[in-house]
């Protein structure tokens, strides 16, 4: 998987259609969030996901930590890719991969100010159990591990790309204005955006999405 553009936080079918029309590859659906404040119902998410056609695909974004629960929920939604943001025990990652090799598993690497060594060690430990890593940004003010709108130290992401035998998706405060610089510096296989593409109404803004996709494609070409 290379040169992918993902947008997360889909709120309804109209927004999903907008993203597909503007060339987004993967649509991320954060569900069963610890806050209990999902952007979309599980039923509505499933209806969108089952209607997507390649190259578009739905991705479950989950904080669940049990392999069996994750697999069951993926089946319920009809997704074939899951992005795990919780503190998942490595044993559960290996269990999920062994039981469901058909699932494309992404594991988050949440960058803090002082945890680069910890993330590098995690890459070494669980690479055989995942298909892609995704970096994101920790917000110390709220404890959030994603969808913070904050960037992190891109040197850490670049080091993780060099270390990982699996591809890496970059997230964390990416916008149309900075995604090209991020791709050129970090050289990820994919990028993800969420809050950086929203307008004042909380919906994805078509012009921002269009620019984000165009800047991403241009930068991916530059590093090819």
Short mmCIF file of N, CA and C in Angstrom, two decimals, residues 131 180 193 195 198:
data_model
loop_
_atom_site.label_atom_id
_atom_site.label_comp_id
_atom_site.label_asym_id
_atom_site.label_seq_id
_atom_site.Cartn_x
_atom_site.Cartn_y
_atom_site.Cartn_z
N UNK A 131 0.02 -4.58 9.48
CA UNK A 131 0.28 -4.35 8.06
C UNK A 131 0.78 -2.94 7.79
N UNK A 180 2.35 18.53 2.11
CA UNK A 180 3.43 18.28 1.16
C UNK A 180 4.79 18.31 1.85
N UNK A 193 -5.88 12.85 7.38
CA UNK A 193 -6.30 14.13 7.96
C UNK A 193 -7.70 13.98 8.51
N UNK A 195 -9.44 16.82 11.45
CA UNK A 195 -9.92 18.16 11.79
C UNK A 195 -9.36 19.24 10.87
N UNK A 198 -11.80 20.41 8.09
CA UNK A 198 -13.16 20.80 8.43
C UNK A 198 -13.35 22.32 8.37
#
